[in-house]
Short mmCIF file of C-alpha atoms in Angstrom, two decimals:
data_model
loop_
_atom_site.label_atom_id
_atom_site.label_comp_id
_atom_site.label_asym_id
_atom_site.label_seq_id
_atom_site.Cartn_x
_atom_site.Cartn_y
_atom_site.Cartn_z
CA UNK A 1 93.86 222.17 93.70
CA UNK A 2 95.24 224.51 90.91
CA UNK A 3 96.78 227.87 91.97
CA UNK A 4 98.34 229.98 89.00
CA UNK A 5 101.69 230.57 89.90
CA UNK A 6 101.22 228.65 93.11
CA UNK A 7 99.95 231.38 94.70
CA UNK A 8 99.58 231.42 98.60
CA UNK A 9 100.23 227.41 97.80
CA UNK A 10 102.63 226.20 101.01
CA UNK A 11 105.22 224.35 99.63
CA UNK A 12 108.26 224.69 102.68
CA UNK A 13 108.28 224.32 106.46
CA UNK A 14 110.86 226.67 107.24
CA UNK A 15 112.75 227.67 110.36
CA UNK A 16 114.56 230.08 108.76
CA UNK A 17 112.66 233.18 108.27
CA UNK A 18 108.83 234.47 108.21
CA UNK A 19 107.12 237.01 106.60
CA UNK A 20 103.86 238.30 107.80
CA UNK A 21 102.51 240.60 105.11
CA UNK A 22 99.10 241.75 106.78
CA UNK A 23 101.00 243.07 109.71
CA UNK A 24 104.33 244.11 107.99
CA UNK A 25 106.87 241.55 109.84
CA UNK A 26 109.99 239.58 109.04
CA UNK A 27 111.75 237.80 111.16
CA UNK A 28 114.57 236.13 110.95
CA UNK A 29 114.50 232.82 113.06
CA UNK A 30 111.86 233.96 114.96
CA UNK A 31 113.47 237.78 115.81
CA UNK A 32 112.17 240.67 114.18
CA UNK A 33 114.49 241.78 111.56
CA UNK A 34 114.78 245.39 112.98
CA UNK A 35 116.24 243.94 116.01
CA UNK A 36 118.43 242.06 114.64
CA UNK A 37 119.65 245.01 111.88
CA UNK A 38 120.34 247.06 114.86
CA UNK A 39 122.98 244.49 116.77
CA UNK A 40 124.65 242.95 114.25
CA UNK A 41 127.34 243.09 111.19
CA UNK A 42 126.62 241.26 107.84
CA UNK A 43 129.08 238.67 108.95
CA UNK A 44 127.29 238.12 112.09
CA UNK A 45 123.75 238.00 110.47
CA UNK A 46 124.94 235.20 107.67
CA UNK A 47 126.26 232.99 110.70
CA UNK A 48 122.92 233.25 112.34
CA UNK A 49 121.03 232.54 109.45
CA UNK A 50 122.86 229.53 108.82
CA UNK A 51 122.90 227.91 112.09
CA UNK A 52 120.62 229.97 114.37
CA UNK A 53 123.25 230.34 116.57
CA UNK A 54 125.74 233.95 117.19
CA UNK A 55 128.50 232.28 114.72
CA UNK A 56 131.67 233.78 115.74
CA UNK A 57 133.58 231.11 113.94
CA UNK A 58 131.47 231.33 110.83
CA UNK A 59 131.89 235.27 110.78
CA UNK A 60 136.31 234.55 111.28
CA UNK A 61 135.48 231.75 108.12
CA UNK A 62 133.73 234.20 105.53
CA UNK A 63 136.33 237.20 106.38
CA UNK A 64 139.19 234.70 105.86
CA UNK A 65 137.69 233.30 102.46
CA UNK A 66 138.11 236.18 100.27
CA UNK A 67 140.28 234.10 97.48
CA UNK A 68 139.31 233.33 94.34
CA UNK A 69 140.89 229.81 93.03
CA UNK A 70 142.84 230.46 90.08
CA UNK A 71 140.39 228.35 87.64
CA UNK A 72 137.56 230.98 88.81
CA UNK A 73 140.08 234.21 87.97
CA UNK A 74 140.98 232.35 84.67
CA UNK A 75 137.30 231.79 83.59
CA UNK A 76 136.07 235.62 85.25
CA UNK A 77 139.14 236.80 82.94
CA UNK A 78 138.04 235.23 79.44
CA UNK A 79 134.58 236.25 79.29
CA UNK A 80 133.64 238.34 76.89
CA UNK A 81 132.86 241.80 78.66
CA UNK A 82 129.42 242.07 76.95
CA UNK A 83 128.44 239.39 79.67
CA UNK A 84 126.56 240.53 81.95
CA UNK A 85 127.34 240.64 85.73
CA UNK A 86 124.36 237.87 86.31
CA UNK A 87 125.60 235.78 83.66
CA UNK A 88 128.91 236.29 84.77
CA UNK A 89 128.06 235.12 88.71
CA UNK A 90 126.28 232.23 87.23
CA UNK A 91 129.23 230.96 85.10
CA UNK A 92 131.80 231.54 87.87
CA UNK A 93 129.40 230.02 90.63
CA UNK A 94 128.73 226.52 88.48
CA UNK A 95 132.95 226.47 87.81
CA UNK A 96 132.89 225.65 91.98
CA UNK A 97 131.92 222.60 91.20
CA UNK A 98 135.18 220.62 91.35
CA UNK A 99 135.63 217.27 93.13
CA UNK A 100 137.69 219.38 96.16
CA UNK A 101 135.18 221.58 96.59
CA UNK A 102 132.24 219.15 96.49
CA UNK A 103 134.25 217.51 99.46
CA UNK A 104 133.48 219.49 102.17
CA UNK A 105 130.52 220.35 104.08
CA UNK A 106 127.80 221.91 103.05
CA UNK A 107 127.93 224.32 105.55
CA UNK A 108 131.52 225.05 104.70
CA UNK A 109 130.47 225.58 100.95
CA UNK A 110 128.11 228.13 101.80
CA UNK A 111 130.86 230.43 103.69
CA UNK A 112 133.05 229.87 100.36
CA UNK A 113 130.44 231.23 97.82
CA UNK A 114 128.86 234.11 100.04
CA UNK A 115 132.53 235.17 100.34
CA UNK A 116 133.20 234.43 96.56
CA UNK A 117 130.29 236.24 94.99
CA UNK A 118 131.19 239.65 96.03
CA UNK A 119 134.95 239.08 94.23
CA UNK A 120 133.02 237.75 91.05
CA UNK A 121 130.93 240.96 90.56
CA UNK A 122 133.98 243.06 91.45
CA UNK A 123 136.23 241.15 88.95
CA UNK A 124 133.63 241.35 86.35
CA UNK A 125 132.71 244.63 86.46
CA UNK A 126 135.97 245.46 86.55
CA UNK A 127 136.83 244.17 83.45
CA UNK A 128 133.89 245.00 81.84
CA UNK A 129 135.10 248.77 82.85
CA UNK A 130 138.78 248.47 81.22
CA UNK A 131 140.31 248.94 85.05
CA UNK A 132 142.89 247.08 86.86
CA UNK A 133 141.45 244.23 89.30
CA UNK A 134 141.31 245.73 93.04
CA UNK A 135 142.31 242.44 95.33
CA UNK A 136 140.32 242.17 98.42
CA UNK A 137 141.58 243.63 101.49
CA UNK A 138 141.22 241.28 104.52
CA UNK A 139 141.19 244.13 106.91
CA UNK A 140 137.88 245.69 106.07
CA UNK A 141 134.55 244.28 106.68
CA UNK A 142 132.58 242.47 104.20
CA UNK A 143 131.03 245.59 103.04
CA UNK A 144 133.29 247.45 102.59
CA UNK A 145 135.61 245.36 100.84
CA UNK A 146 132.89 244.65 98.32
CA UNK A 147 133.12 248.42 97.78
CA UNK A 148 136.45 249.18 97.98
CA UNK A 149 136.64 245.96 95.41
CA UNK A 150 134.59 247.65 92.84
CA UNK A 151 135.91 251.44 92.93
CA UNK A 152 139.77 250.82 94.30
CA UNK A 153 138.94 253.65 97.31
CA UNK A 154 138.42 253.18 100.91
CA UNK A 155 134.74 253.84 101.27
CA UNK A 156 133.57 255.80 104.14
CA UNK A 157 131.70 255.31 106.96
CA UNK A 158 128.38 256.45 105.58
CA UNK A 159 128.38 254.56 102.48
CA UNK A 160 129.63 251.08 104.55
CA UNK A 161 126.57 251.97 106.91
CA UNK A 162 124.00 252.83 104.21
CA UNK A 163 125.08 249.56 101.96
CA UNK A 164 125.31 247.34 105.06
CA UNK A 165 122.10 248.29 106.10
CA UNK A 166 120.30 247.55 102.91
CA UNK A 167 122.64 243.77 102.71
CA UNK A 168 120.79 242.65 105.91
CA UNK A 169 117.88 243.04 105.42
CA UNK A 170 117.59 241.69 101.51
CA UNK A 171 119.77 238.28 102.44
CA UNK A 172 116.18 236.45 103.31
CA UNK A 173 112.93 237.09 102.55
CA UNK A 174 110.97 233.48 102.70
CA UNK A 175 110.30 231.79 100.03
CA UNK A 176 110.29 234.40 97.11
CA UNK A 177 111.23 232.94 93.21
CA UNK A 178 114.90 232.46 93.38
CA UNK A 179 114.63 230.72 97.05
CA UNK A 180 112.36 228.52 95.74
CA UNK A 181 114.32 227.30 92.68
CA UNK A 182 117.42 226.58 94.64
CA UNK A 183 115.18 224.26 97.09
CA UNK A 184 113.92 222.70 93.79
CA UNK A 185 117.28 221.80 92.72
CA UNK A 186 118.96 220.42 95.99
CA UNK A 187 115.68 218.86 96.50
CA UNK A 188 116.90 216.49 93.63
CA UNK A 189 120.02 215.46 95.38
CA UNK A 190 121.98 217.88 93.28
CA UNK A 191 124.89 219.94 94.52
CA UNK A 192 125.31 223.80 96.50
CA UNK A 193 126.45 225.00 93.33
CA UNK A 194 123.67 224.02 91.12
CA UNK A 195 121.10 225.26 93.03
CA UNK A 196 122.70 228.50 93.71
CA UNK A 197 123.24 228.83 89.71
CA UNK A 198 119.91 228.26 89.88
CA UNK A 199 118.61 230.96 91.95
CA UNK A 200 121.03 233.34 90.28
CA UNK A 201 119.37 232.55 87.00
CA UNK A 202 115.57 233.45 88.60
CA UNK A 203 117.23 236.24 89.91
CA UNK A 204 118.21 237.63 86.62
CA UNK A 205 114.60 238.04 86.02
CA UNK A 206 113.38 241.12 85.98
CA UNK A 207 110.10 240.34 87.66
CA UNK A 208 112.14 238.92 90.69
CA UNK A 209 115.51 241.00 90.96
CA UNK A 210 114.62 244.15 88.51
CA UNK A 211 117.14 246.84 89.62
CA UNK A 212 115.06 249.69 91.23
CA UNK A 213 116.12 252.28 88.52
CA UNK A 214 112.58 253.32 88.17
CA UNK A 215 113.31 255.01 91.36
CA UNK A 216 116.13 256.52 90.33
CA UNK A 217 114.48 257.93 87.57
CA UNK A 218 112.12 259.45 89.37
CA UNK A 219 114.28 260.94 92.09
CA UNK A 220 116.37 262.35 88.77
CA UNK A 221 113.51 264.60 88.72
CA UNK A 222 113.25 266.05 91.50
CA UNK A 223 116.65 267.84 92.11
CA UNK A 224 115.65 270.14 94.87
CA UNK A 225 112.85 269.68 97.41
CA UNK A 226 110.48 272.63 96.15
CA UNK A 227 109.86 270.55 92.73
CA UNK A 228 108.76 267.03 94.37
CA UNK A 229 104.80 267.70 94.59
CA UNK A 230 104.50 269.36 91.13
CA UNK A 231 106.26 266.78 89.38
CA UNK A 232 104.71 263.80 91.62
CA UNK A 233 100.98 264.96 91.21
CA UNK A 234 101.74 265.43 87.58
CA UNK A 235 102.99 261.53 87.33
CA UNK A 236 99.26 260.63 89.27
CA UNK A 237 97.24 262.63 86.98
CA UNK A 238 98.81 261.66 83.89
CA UNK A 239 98.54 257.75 85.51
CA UNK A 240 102.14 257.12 85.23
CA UNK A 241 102.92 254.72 88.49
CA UNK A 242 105.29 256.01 90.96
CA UNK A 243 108.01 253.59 91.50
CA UNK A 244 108.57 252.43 94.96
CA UNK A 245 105.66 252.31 96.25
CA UNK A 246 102.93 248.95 96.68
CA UNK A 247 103.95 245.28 97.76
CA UNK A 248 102.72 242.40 96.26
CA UNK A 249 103.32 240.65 99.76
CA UNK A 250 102.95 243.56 102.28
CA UNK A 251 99.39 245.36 102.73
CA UNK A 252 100.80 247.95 104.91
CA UNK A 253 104.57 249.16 105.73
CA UNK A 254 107.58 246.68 104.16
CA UNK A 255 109.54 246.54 107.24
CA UNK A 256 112.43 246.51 105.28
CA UNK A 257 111.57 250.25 103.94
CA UNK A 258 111.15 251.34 107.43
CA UNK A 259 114.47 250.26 108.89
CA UNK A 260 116.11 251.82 105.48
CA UNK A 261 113.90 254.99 106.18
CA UNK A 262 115.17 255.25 109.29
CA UNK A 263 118.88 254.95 108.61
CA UNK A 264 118.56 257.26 105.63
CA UNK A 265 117.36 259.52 108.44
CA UNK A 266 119.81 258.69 111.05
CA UNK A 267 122.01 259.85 108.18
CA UNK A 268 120.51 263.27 107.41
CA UNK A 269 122.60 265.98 106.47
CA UNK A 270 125.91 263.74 105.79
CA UNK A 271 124.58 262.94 101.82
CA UNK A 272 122.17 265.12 99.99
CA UNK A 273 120.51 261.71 97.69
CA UNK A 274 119.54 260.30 101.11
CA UNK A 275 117.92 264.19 102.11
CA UNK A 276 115.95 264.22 99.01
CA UNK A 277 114.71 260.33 99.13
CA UNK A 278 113.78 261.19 102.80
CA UNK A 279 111.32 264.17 102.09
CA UNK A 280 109.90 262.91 98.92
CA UNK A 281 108.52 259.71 100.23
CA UNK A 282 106.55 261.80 102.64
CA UNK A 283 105.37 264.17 99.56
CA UNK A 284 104.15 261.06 97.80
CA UNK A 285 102.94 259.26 100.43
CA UNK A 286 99.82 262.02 101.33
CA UNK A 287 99.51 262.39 96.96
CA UNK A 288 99.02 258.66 96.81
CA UNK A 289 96.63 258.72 99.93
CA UNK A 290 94.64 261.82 98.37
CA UNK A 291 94.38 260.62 95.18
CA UNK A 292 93.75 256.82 95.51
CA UNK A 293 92.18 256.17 98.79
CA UNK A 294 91.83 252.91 100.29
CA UNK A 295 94.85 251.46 97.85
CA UNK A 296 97.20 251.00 100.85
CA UNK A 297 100.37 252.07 98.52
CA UNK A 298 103.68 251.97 101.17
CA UNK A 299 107.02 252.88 100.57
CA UNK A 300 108.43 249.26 99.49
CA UNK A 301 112.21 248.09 99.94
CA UNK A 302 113.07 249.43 96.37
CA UNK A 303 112.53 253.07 97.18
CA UNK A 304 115.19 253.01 99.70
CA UNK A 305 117.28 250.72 97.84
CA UNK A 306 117.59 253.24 95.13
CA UNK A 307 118.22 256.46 97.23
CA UNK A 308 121.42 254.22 99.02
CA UNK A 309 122.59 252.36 95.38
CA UNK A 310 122.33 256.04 94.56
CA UNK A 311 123.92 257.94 97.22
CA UNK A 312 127.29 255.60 97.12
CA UNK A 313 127.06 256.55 93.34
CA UNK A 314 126.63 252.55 92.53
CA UNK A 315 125.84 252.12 88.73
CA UNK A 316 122.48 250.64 88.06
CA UNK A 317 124.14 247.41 86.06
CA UNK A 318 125.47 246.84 90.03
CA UNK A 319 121.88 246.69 91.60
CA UNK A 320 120.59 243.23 90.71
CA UNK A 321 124.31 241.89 91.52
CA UNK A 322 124.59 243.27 94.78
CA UNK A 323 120.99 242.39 95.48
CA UNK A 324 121.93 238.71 95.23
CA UNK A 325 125.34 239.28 96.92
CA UNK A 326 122.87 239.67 99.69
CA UNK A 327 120.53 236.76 99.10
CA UNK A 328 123.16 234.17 98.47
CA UNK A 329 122.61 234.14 102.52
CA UNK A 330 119.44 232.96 102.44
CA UNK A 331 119.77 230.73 99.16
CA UNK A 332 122.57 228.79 100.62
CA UNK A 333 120.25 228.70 104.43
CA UNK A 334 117.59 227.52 102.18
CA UNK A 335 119.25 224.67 100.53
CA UNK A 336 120.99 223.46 103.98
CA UNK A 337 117.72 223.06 105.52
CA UNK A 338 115.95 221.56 102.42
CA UNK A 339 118.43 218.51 102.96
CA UNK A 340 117.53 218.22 106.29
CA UNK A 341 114.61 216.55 105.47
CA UNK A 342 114.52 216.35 101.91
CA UNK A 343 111.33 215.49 99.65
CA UNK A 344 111.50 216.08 96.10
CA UNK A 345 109.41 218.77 94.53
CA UNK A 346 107.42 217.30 92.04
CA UNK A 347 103.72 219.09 91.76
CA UNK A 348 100.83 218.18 89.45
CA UNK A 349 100.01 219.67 86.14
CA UNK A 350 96.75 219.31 84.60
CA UNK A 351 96.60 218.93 80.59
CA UNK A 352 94.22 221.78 78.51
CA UNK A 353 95.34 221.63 75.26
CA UNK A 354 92.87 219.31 72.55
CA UNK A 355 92.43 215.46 72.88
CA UNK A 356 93.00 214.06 69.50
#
């Protein structure tokens, strides 16, 4: 059977997460995301995806790992600044793989580069920005230190709320393109570091981890509520698309847009990015239904995305970065269970260029 792009083709049997696109689900091990959102920090969330279980230990492990070796600072510290932050992760990630580190589990490995990759952007960017490095402050969650990391100023409660919010529920999300190429390359008997540079390389791709700054754009316009429906229907009859809306997975509601929605919401009033991101998406949502019935165009995880990368004034060059500070979660979950019962990927091709 041939399947461009492999389409709907199963490839995994996965414990890990599901996503039911007809309905608008995902669950993580079985629990619906939402639920899970609700009762638990980042830390606590990575543990569970990892070992299904509440992870205390594992959440102690990934607050006390927040130390870059010296060989990672050194090689962070001579790239060349016009590097970008992907190609910087990618680099720094691969330099992991040193005989000590290779030594210990794989489990363990996973806690080390879900607590390194936040440090890498941060350093990075850093540099990249002519500022002094910000060292990571054991005291505040993994959130927030990522933030504090990159700025140098104790974020507050909103902003650690708003980004948290977004973290969990972008660390898994089955098997999209950069999953998938980290299962490829542990399913070769490879090591935790390759595949992750792996996945950070499909990431990069703008057709996989594209920063949402189409949004951004577009809420640019708006400024002040009274504007949104001129300047929306304008975009519709002119047939410019209107970013953050449509799925290629979900046919109704990303449940990822309505937890976001929801905590923008919860947040009303306390940042004026997250007002305006609220009562647009309901302007656009009744244009979109009026002028192209029957599409089924929802609010997708990008829409909110952008409002919160927007609101805790994060510069677009941070999105795709922090979107796989995120995922390296699930990439790492991924590649544990691969091993578990490991086959090698190797599909079919079938030859349609000339016979000579």
């Amino acid at each position: 059977m041939f399947q461009k792009g492999l389409k709907d083709v199963v490839a995994v049997h996965t414990k890990i997460a599901s996503v039911d696109g007809e309905v608008g689900e995902l669950r993580y091990r079985g629990i619906l995301v939402d639920e899970l959102v609700a009762y638990n920090t980042f830390e606590q969330l990575a543990a569970f995806l990892w070992t299904g279980e509440s992870g205390t230990e594992k959440k102690l492990e990934l607050n006390q790992c927040r130390e870059l070796p010296a060989h990672i600072i050194a090689i962070i510290d001579a790239l060349p600044t016009e590097i970008s932050l992907m190609d910087a992760m990618r680099t720094a990630i691969s330099a992991y793989s040193q005989p000590a580190f290779k030594e210990k589990l794989i489990e363990e490995q996973a806690v080390i580069l879900t607590a390194a990759l936040p440090m890498i952007v941060a350093r990075h960017y850093r540099n990249q920005q002519g500022l002094p490095i910000i060292e990571s402050n054991k005291n505040l969650s993994y959130t927030a230190n990522y933030l504090w990391m990159l700025t140098g100023e104790i974020p507050s409660d909103v902003q650690v709320e708003a980004l948290e919010t977004y973290l969990k529920l972008t660390m898994e999300h089955g098997l999209n393109a950069s999953t998938f190429a980290a299962r490829v390359t542990i399913s070769t008997e490879s090591d935790l570091t390759a595949a992750i540079t792996s996945a950070i390389g499909t990431m990069k791709g703008p057709l996989h981890g594209g920063a949402p700054s189409g949004v951004i754009s577009m809420l640019n316009e708006f400024e002040e509520p009274t504007k949104i429906r001129t300047i929306v229907k304008n975009k519709i009859e002119t047939g410019e698309k209107i970013m953050g809306f449509g799925h290629r997975i979900y046919k109704t509601e990303d449940p990822r847009s309505i937890i976001l929605r929801e905590k923008c919401i919860e947040l009303q009033g306390k940042d004026a990015w997250l007002d305006i991101a609220t009562i647009a998406e309901k302007e656009i949502i009744e244009l979109l239904a009026e002028y192209k019935p029957g599409r089924k165009l929802y609010t997708n995880v990008e829409y909110y995305a952008a409002a919160i990368m927007r609101s805790i004034n994060m510069p677009s060059e941070l999105f795709t970065p922090t979107f796989s500070v995120a995922r390296m979660v699930g990439w790492t979950a991924h590649a544990i269970e691969q091993l578990e019962d490991n086959t090698i990927f190797r599909p079919q091709s079938i030859y349609v260029g000339q016979i000579k």
